[in-house]
């Protein structure tokens, strides 16, 4: 891959296969006051969540709408401020990262949202959007970035001329491919897929899931895969956590996958 | 779920258009050109601007010279008559338009600059910053604008610069509230979060991601702010608080207002000029609004 960040040198001994270790994560949102003078009340969106994600695997989070899945995932990758808790990513507690250190660390964890319509800036062309992380994180020379954009489009199955189009010119599935290409651009270790296929037709869902699998096989990517569809989760994930009212109420390896041995070799 | 284990990944280029669409800005511009009122307003404003810019070269009378007897009615000697001192009204309109339109434009720029800065910081950061800035905005909003501007002009002198700044300083709260509302709407959208995930800092997010998407209503309000500022300048001059040494449409009305009955032309012509300018500007604002709203509806 041209122009990537130099690979981090990893000390061999404390190198477990755990990429992400979340400890007692709490996220509260302010929700006004009870009465005029009452104490400010809070929504306990995430209420003490702990889990581990092994490198190169897919960690599924399933749960009904409003159970705190998105908040958990976005707090983990520092898009929503966490109230408390530890987020150990690749051996470092990124919950403590601030300012420029946090900004630069972002190349290692990316996100693909549910709604590919709102996840792409309507005023910018696809090529610019895919390039944005490379520009902002200063990855590669301008020439290499152009080449990388073309290569990423190729990898997600879009033709090179797609770079000049605006988001509204793509179909939903194509747009989700763009979002994936953009998330892949800075060569992250972890990608959060927040209901990434839920808004798509079933046939397109299958395509996107296959694309994600292919990328995982080729790059050893780690996914946090969020869905309210247990079927998709069971099929796609290595470990599954069930969330309910801001807590993980059940956590287990995916039974179907384990029994059938359907997992592709990593 | 159907089977997701289809072995090969199908390329997805099926329905991809072969040519890129024109940029959203050009789409809006094209749409604006289809709006009759917008185009009419723009044409009228263009004529006014060209007249005030090039008019003095063709009509060589100084607007402050006493060229004829006071209250000479419109006719051979002076096309639009003379005022209470015997100054030429047409020269006043041409030269005064330059001052009035400049005050309008610059005051609108000040209004938008202050309003957008405060509104975007307030809406983007929220929390304590928002609370403080909203308090400041509310403070400025509850002051009666004309009275406040009069105080400023009285304190800092009756010059065109002071008048312009005073108009800007009293007008920004509306722009600030509008910008804040747009930022509140946009800041939690996925594409803003996606940009942050892509390594964007706050400055980049505010200026390059959120602001361009908040711009359409801000542009409309900037256009309207020009009209408001022109009216404001007229109002201040009418009350005798304009710059007495610079001819402007407002000043003409203000200085001649006691003599309306002796010579209607002294007040009607500058009044009509203000009316036409403000009308043209508000037509342009409507045209811009029409041009961007279909797209907003489609996007939402
Ligand atoms: N920005 C916010 N402000 C206040 N409450 C929020 C905010 N975002 C989410 N919530 C609340 O947090 C809870 C969890 O939401 P979310 O994580 O989006 O659930 P899920 O993704 O599982 O559907 C919900 O009750 C939701 O209303
Ligand atoms: Mg969600």
Tab-separated table of C-alpha atoms in Angstrom, chain A residues 66-231:
chain	number	residue	atom	x	y	z
A	66	UNK	CA	-32.423	2.764	21.863
A	67	UNK	CA	-30.502	0.171	23.857
A	68	UNK	CA	-27.263	2.136	23.517
A	69	UNK	CA	-25.451	0.283	20.721
A	70	UNK	CA	-24.537	3.348	18.665
A	71	UNK	CA	-23.609	5.366	21.723
A	72	UNK	CA	-21.309	2.581	22.911
A	73	UNK	CA	-19.563	2.239	19.569
A	74	UNK	CA	-19.208	5.971	18.992
A	75	UNK	CA	-17.930	6.541	22.513
A	76	UNK	CA	-15.353	3.786	21.962
A	77	UNK	CA	-13.968	5.564	18.912
A	78	UNK	CA	-14.198	8.918	20.715
A	79	UNK	CA	-16.935	10.506	18.617
A	80	UNK	CA	-19.177	10.881	21.657
A	81	UNK	CA	-17.592	11.931	24.951
A	82	UNK	CA	-17.580	9.113	27.501
A	83	UNK	CA	-18.606	9.977	31.042
A	84	UNK	CA	-16.196	7.422	32.485
A	85	UNK	CA	-14.470	4.177	31.682
A	86	UNK	CA	-11.331	2.832	30.055
A	87	UNK	CA	-10.914	2.243	26.340
A	88	UNK	CA	-7.704	0.335	25.793
A	89	UNK	CA	-6.970	0.241	22.096
A	90	UNK	CA	-3.830	-1.529	20.961
A	91	UNK	CA	-2.360	-1.261	24.455
A	92	UNK	CA	-3.133	2.429	25.032
A	93	UNK	CA	-6.025	3.963	26.926
A	94	UNK	CA	-7.425	6.207	24.223
A	95	UNK	CA	-10.060	7.510	26.647
A	96	UNK	CA	-7.307	9.840	27.907
A	97	UNK	CA	-6.232	11.102	24.490
A	98	UNK	CA	-6.784	14.798	23.844
A	99	UNK	CA	-6.320	17.295	21.044
A	100	UNK	CA	-3.746	16.533	18.377
A	101	UNK	CA	-2.854	13.156	19.862
A	102	UNK	CA	-6.455	12.017	19.581
A	103	UNK	CA	-6.823	13.463	16.096
A	104	UNK	CA	-3.815	11.569	14.777
A	105	UNK	CA	-4.844	8.353	16.549
A	106	UNK	CA	-8.103	8.413	14.603
A	107	UNK	CA	-6.457	6.841	11.584
A	108	UNK	CA	-6.588	3.552	13.495
A	109	UNK	CA	-10.342	3.418	14.105
A	110	UNK	CA	-12.975	4.336	11.594
A	111	UNK	CA	-16.731	4.094	11.259
A	112	UNK	CA	-19.360	3.238	8.650
A	113	UNK	CA	-22.799	4.618	9.446
A	114	UNK	CA	-26.249	3.208	8.866
A	115	UNK	CA	-27.561	5.836	6.515
A	116	UNK	CA	-25.187	6.347	3.580
A	117	UNK	CA	-27.268	9.378	2.545
A	118	UNK	CA	-26.460	11.429	5.604
A	119	UNK	CA	-22.948	10.046	6.059
A	120	UNK	CA	-21.558	11.758	2.955
A	121	UNK	CA	-21.262	15.537	2.647
A	122	UNK	CA	-23.677	16.370	-0.210
A	123	UNK	CA	-21.472	19.214	-1.411
A	124	UNK	CA	-18.338	17.248	-2.088
A	125	UNK	CA	-17.357	14.764	-4.773
A	126	UNK	CA	-16.736	11.111	-3.959
A	127	UNK	CA	-13.012	11.377	-4.666
A	128	UNK	CA	-12.602	14.320	-2.299
A	129	UNK	CA	-14.542	12.482	0.378
A	130	UNK	CA	-12.355	9.394	0.170
A	131	UNK	CA	-9.261	11.586	0.119
A	132	UNK	CA	-10.298	13.598	3.150
A	133	UNK	CA	-8.788	11.309	5.808
A	134	UNK	CA	-5.533	11.103	3.824
A	135	UNK	CA	-5.361	14.896	3.556
A	136	UNK	CA	-6.318	15.575	7.151
A	137	UNK	CA	-4.053	12.923	8.641
A	138	UNK	CA	-1.284	13.812	6.229
A	139	UNK	CA	-0.871	10.320	4.825
A	140	UNK	CA	1.274	10.000	1.716
A	141	UNK	CA	2.150	12.628	-0.887
A	142	UNK	CA	-0.634	14.303	-2.897
A	143	UNK	CA	0.188	12.058	-5.858
A	144	UNK	CA	0.084	8.917	-3.765
A	145	UNK	CA	-3.260	10.019	-2.347
A	146	UNK	CA	-4.761	10.190	-5.835
A	147	UNK	CA	-3.498	6.705	-6.565
A	148	UNK	CA	-4.832	5.476	-3.241
A	149	UNK	CA	-8.297	6.868	-3.978
A	150	UNK	CA	-8.404	4.976	-7.280
A	151	UNK	CA	-7.204	1.815	-5.614
A	152	UNK	CA	-9.788	2.103	-2.840
A	153	UNK	CA	-12.590	2.580	-5.374
A	154	UNK	CA	-11.357	-0.529	-7.152
A	155	UNK	CA	-11.314	-2.483	-3.902
A	156	UNK	CA	-14.914	-1.640	-3.091
A	157	UNK	CA	-15.988	-2.439	-6.637
A	158	UNK	CA	-16.532	1.035	-8.052
A	159	UNK	CA	-15.042	2.340	-11.313
A	160	UNK	CA	-12.415	5.111	-11.183
A	161	UNK	CA	-14.725	7.709	-12.738
A	162	UNK	CA	-16.899	7.429	-9.623
A	163	UNK	CA	-14.394	9.807	-7.999
A	164	UNK	CA	-15.843	12.779	-9.875
A	165	UNK	CA	-19.471	12.136	-8.970
A	166	UNK	CA	-21.474	13.718	-6.174
A	167	UNK	CA	-23.015	11.489	-3.481
A	168	UNK	CA	-26.571	11.977	-4.783
A	169	UNK	CA	-25.547	10.347	-8.070
A	170	UNK	CA	-24.989	6.959	-6.407
A	171	UNK	CA	-27.453	4.319	-5.314
A	172	UNK	CA	-27.711	3.398	-1.635
A	173	UNK	CA	-25.478	0.356	-1.976
A	174	UNK	CA	-22.893	2.271	-3.994
A	175	UNK	CA	-22.903	5.019	-1.415
A	176	UNK	CA	-22.251	2.493	1.324
A	177	UNK	CA	-19.302	1.246	-0.745
A	178	UNK	CA	-18.019	4.831	-0.796
A	179	UNK	CA	-18.348	5.035	2.968
A	180	UNK	CA	-16.398	1.804	3.293
A	181	UNK	CA	-13.686	3.060	0.929
A	182	UNK	CA	-13.416	6.240	2.976
A	183	UNK	CA	-13.224	4.312	6.233
A	184	UNK	CA	-10.518	2.084	4.713
A	185	UNK	CA	-8.462	5.019	3.450
A	186	UNK	CA	-6.217	5.636	6.482
A	187	UNK	CA	-5.630	1.857	6.880
A	188	UNK	CA	-7.396	1.459	10.210
A	189	UNK	CA	-7.176	-1.574	12.462
A	190	UNK	CA	-10.775	-1.290	13.606
A	191	UNK	CA	-13.912	-0.337	11.726
A	192	UNK	CA	-17.207	0.201	13.494
A	193	UNK	CA	-20.120	-0.771	11.251
A	194	UNK	CA	-23.112	0.880	12.891
A	195	UNK	CA	-26.133	-0.779	11.259
A	196	UNK	CA	-24.082	-0.507	8.087
A	197	UNK	CA	-26.398	-2.764	6.093
A	198	UNK	CA	-29.716	-2.157	7.854
A	199	UNK	CA	-30.885	0.522	5.439
A	200	UNK	CA	-30.147	-1.551	2.326
A	201	UNK	CA	-32.153	-4.056	0.281
A	202	UNK	CA	-31.509	-7.665	1.166
A	203	UNK	CA	-29.560	-8.363	-2.038
A	204	UNK	CA	-27.407	-5.273	-1.529
A	205	UNK	CA	-26.936	-6.233	2.134
A	206	UNK	CA	-25.387	-9.491	1.004
A	207	UNK	CA	-23.042	-7.658	-1.361
A	208	UNK	CA	-21.880	-5.248	1.312
A	209	UNK	CA	-21.415	-8.021	3.875
A	210	UNK	CA	-19.334	-9.939	1.351
A	211	UNK	CA	-17.284	-6.849	0.689
A	212	UNK	CA	-16.648	-6.386	4.412
A	213	UNK	CA	-15.636	-10.049	4.710
A	214	UNK	CA	-13.304	-9.812	1.753
A	215	UNK	CA	-11.598	-6.758	3.230
A	216	UNK	CA	-11.304	-8.480	6.584
A	217	UNK	CA	-9.656	-11.531	5.012
A	218	UNK	CA	-7.229	-9.417	2.998
A	219	UNK	CA	-6.323	-6.887	5.665
A	220	UNK	CA	-6.881	-8.644	8.965
A	221	UNK	CA	-9.388	-5.938	9.864
A	222	UNK	CA	-11.288	-5.975	13.128
A	223	UNK	CA	-14.948	-5.030	13.115
A	224	UNK	CA	-17.472	-3.936	15.680
A	225	UNK	CA	-20.650	-4.832	13.888
A	226	UNK	CA	-23.896	-3.360	15.168
A	227	UNK	CA	-27.307	-4.549	14.131
A	228	UNK	CA	-30.767	-5.122	15.486
A	229	UNK	CA	-31.053	-8.147	13.169
A	230	UNK	CA	-29.920	-11.232	15.064
A	231	UNK	CA	-29.800	-13.251	11.836
